GROMACS .gro file of C-alpha atoms in nm:
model
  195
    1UNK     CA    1  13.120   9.174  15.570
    2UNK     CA    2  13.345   8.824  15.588
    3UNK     CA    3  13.447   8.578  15.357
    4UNK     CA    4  13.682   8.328  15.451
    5UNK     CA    5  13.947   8.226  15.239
    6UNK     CA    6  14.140   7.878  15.298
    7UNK     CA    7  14.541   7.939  15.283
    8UNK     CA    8  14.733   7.648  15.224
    9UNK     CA    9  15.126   7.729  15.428
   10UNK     CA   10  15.263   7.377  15.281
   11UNK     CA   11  15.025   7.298  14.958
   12UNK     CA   12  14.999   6.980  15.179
   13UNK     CA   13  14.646   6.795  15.177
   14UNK     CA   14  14.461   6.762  15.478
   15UNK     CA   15  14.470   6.460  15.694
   16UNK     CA   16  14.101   6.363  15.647
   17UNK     CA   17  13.889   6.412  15.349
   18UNK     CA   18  13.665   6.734  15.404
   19UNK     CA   19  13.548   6.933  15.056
   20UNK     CA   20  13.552   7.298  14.991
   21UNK     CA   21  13.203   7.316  15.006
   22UNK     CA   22  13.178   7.130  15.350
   23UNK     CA   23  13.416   7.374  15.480
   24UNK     CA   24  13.265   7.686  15.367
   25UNK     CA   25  12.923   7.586  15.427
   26UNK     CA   26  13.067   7.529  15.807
   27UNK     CA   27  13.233   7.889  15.772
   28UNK     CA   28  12.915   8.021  15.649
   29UNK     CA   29  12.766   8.099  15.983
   30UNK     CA   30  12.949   8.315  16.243
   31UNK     CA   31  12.853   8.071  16.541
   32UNK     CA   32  13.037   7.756  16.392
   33UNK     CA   33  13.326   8.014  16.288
   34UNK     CA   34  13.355   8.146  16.634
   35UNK     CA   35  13.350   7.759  16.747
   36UNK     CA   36  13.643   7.666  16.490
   37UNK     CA   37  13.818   7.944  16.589
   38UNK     CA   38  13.791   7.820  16.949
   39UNK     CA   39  13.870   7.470  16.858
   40UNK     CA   40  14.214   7.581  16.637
   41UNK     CA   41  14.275   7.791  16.906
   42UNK     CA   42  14.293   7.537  17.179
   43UNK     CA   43  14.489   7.258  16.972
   44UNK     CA   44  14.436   6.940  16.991
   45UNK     CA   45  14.208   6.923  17.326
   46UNK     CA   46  13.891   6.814  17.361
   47UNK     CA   47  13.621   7.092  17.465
   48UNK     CA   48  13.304   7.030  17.677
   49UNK     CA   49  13.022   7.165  17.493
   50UNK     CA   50  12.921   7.408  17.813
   51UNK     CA   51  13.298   7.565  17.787
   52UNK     CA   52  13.233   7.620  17.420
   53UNK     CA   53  12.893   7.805  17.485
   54UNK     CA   54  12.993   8.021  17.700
   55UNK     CA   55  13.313   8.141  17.561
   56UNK     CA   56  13.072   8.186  17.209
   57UNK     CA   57  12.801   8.374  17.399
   58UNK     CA   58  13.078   8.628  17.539
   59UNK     CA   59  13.231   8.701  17.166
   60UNK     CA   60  12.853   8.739  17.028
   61UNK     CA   61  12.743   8.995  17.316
   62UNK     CA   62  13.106   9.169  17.313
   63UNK     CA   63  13.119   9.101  17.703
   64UNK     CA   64  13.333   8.875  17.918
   65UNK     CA   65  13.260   8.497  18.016
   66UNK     CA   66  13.176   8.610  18.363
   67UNK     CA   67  12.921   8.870  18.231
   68UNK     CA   68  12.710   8.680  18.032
   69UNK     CA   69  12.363   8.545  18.139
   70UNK     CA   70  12.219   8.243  18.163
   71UNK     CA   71  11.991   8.278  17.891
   72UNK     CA   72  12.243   8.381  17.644
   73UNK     CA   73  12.456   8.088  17.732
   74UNK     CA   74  12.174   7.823  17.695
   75UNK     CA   75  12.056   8.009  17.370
   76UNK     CA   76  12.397   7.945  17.255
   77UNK     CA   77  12.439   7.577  17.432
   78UNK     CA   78  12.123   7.478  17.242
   79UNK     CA   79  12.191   7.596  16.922
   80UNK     CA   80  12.534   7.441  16.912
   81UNK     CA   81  12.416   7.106  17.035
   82UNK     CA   82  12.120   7.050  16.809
   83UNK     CA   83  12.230   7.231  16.490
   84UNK     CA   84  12.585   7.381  16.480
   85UNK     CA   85  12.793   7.075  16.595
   86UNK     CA   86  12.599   6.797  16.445
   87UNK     CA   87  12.638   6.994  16.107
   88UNK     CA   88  12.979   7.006  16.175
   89UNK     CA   89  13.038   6.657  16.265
   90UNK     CA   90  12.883   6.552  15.968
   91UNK     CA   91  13.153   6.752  15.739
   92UNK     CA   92  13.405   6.591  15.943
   93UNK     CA   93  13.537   6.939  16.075
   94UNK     CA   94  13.490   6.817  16.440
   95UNK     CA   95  13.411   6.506  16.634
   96UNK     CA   96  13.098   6.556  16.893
   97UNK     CA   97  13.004   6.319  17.101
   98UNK     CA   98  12.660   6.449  17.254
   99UNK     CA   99  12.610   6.213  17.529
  100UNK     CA  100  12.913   6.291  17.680
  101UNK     CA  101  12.889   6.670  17.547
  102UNK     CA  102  13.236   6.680  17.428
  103UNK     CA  103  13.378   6.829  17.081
  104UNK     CA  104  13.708   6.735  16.946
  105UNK     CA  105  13.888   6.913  16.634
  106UNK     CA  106  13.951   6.634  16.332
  107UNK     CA  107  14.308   6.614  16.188
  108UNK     CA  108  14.110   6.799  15.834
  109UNK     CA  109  14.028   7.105  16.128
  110UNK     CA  110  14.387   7.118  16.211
  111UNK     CA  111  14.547   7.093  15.883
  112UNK     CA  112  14.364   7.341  15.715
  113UNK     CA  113  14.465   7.717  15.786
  114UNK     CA  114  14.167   7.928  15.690
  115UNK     CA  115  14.182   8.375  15.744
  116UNK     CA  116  13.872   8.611  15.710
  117UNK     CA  117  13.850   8.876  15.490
  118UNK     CA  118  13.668   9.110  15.688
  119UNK     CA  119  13.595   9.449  15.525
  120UNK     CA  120  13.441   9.676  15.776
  121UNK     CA  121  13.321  10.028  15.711
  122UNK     CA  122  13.491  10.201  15.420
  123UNK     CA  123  13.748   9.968  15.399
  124UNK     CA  124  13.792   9.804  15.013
  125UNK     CA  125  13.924   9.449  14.989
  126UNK     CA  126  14.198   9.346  14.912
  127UNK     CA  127  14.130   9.226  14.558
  128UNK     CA  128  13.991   9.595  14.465
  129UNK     CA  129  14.327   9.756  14.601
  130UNK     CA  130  14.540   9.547  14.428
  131UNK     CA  131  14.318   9.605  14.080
  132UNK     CA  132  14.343   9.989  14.166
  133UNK     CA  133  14.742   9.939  14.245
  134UNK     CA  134  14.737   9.777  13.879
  135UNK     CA  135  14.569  10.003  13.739
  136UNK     CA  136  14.754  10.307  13.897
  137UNK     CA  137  15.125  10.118  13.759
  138UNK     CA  138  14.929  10.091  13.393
  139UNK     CA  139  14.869  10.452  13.368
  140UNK     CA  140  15.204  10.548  13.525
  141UNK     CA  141  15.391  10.308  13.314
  142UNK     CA  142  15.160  10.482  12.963
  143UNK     CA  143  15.269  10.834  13.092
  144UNK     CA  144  15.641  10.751  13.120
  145UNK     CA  145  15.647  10.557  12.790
  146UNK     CA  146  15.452  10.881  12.650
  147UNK     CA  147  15.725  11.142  12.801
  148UNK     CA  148  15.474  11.295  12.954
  149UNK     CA  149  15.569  11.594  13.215
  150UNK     CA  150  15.584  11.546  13.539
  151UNK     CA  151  15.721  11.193  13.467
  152UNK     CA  152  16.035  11.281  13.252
  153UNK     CA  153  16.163  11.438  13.498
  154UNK     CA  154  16.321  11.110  13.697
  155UNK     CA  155  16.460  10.805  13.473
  156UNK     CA  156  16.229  10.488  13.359
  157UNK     CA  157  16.403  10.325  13.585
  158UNK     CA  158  16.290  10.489  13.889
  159UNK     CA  159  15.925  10.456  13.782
  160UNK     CA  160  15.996  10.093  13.740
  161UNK     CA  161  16.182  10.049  14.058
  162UNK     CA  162  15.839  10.274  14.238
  163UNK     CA  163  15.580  10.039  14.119
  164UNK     CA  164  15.794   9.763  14.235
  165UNK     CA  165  15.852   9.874  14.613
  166UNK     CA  166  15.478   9.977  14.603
  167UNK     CA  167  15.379   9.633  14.479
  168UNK     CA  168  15.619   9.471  14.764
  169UNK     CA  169  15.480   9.682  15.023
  170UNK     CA  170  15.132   9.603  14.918
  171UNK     CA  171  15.244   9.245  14.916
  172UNK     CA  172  15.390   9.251  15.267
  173UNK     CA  173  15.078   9.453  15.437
  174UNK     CA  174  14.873   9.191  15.284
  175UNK     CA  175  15.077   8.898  15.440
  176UNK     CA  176  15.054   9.036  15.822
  177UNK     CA  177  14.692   9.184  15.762
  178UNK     CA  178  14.643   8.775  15.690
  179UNK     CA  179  14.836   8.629  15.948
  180UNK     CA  180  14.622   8.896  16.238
  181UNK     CA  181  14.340   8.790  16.039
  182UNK     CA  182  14.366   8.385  16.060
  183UNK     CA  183  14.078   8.161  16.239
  184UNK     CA  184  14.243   8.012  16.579
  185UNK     CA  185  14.528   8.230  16.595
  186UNK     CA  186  14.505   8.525  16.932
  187UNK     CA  187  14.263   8.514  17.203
  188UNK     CA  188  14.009   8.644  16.961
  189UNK     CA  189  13.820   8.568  16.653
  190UNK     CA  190  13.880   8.847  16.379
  191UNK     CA  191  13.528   8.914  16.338
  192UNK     CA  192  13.533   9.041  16.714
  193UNK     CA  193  13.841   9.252  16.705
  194UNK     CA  194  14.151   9.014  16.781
  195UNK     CA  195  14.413   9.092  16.925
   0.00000   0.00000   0.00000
């Protein structure tokens, strides 16, 4: 399971004018994510649609660009030429140009910084843990204020200083789990493993 989250480094508005909704109806499917990720990834150039198939069609059949078929290229191709990128183009995420078959990232593409939450297997997200690290302090912070044993044995201020450094830890796994996790950034979307 994904959901994409936008994170704003500067609080600064993007260049062009592109809603929340435009952007995560964009994010919604995994083929337009995988072809943001590819256009954040490579800057400010301009992709030919053909490139952007094929690197998509790897990432979707876990396999390298030289292993893929010709099918699954085309089935990719054609999707993003008559669906994916026009939908795109039309929230002013990219600019496509289908007679020459070329996509270009907008300046709102390239503003925007934008991480997955992806929550694979038994893995809780983020927003769970940090109710459960809450909730965890609360009952820690009743049994000190209580006196009751175990926790007398060590000053308030220790507990207080513990749920602190396990707050800041929390806080600091959280930042580099969302930096790995960001759309354009490594060889890699998250979705497919990264880096």
């Amino acid at each position: 399971m994904a959901s994409a989250q936008q994170i704003d480094g500067a609080g600064a508005e993007p260049a062009a004018d592109i809603s929340e909704d435009d952007l995560f109806d964009v994010l919604a499917n995994q083929r337009r994510r995988f072809a943001v990720h590819l256009l954040k990834r490579e800057a400010d150039d301009t992709l030919e649609i053909g490139e952007m198939a094929e690197q998509i069609a790897a990432w979707e059949n876990e396999t390298d660009t030289a292993e893929i078929t010709s099918s699954e290229r085309k089935r990719v191709y054609t999707a993003l030429q008559q669906s994916h990128l026009p939908k795109m183009d039309d929230a002013g995420v990219v600019e496509f140009n289908k007679a020459r078959g070329v996509v270009e990232p907008t300046a709102a593409l390239t503003d925007v910084d934008v991480y997955l939450d992806v929550v694979e297997g038994q893995e809780i997200p983020w927003s769970e843990y940090y109710l459960g690290l809450s909730g965890v302090a609360a009952a820690l912070v009743a049994a000190v204020w209580m006196g009751v044993w175990p926790f007398t044995v060590l000053p308030e201020m220790a507990w207080t200083l513990a749920i602190v450094v396990a707050f800041a830890f929390s806080a600091l796994a959280h930042k580099y789990y969302t930096t790995q996790m960001k759309v354009g950034r490594g060889e890699d979307p998250p979705e497919v493993g990264g880096e």
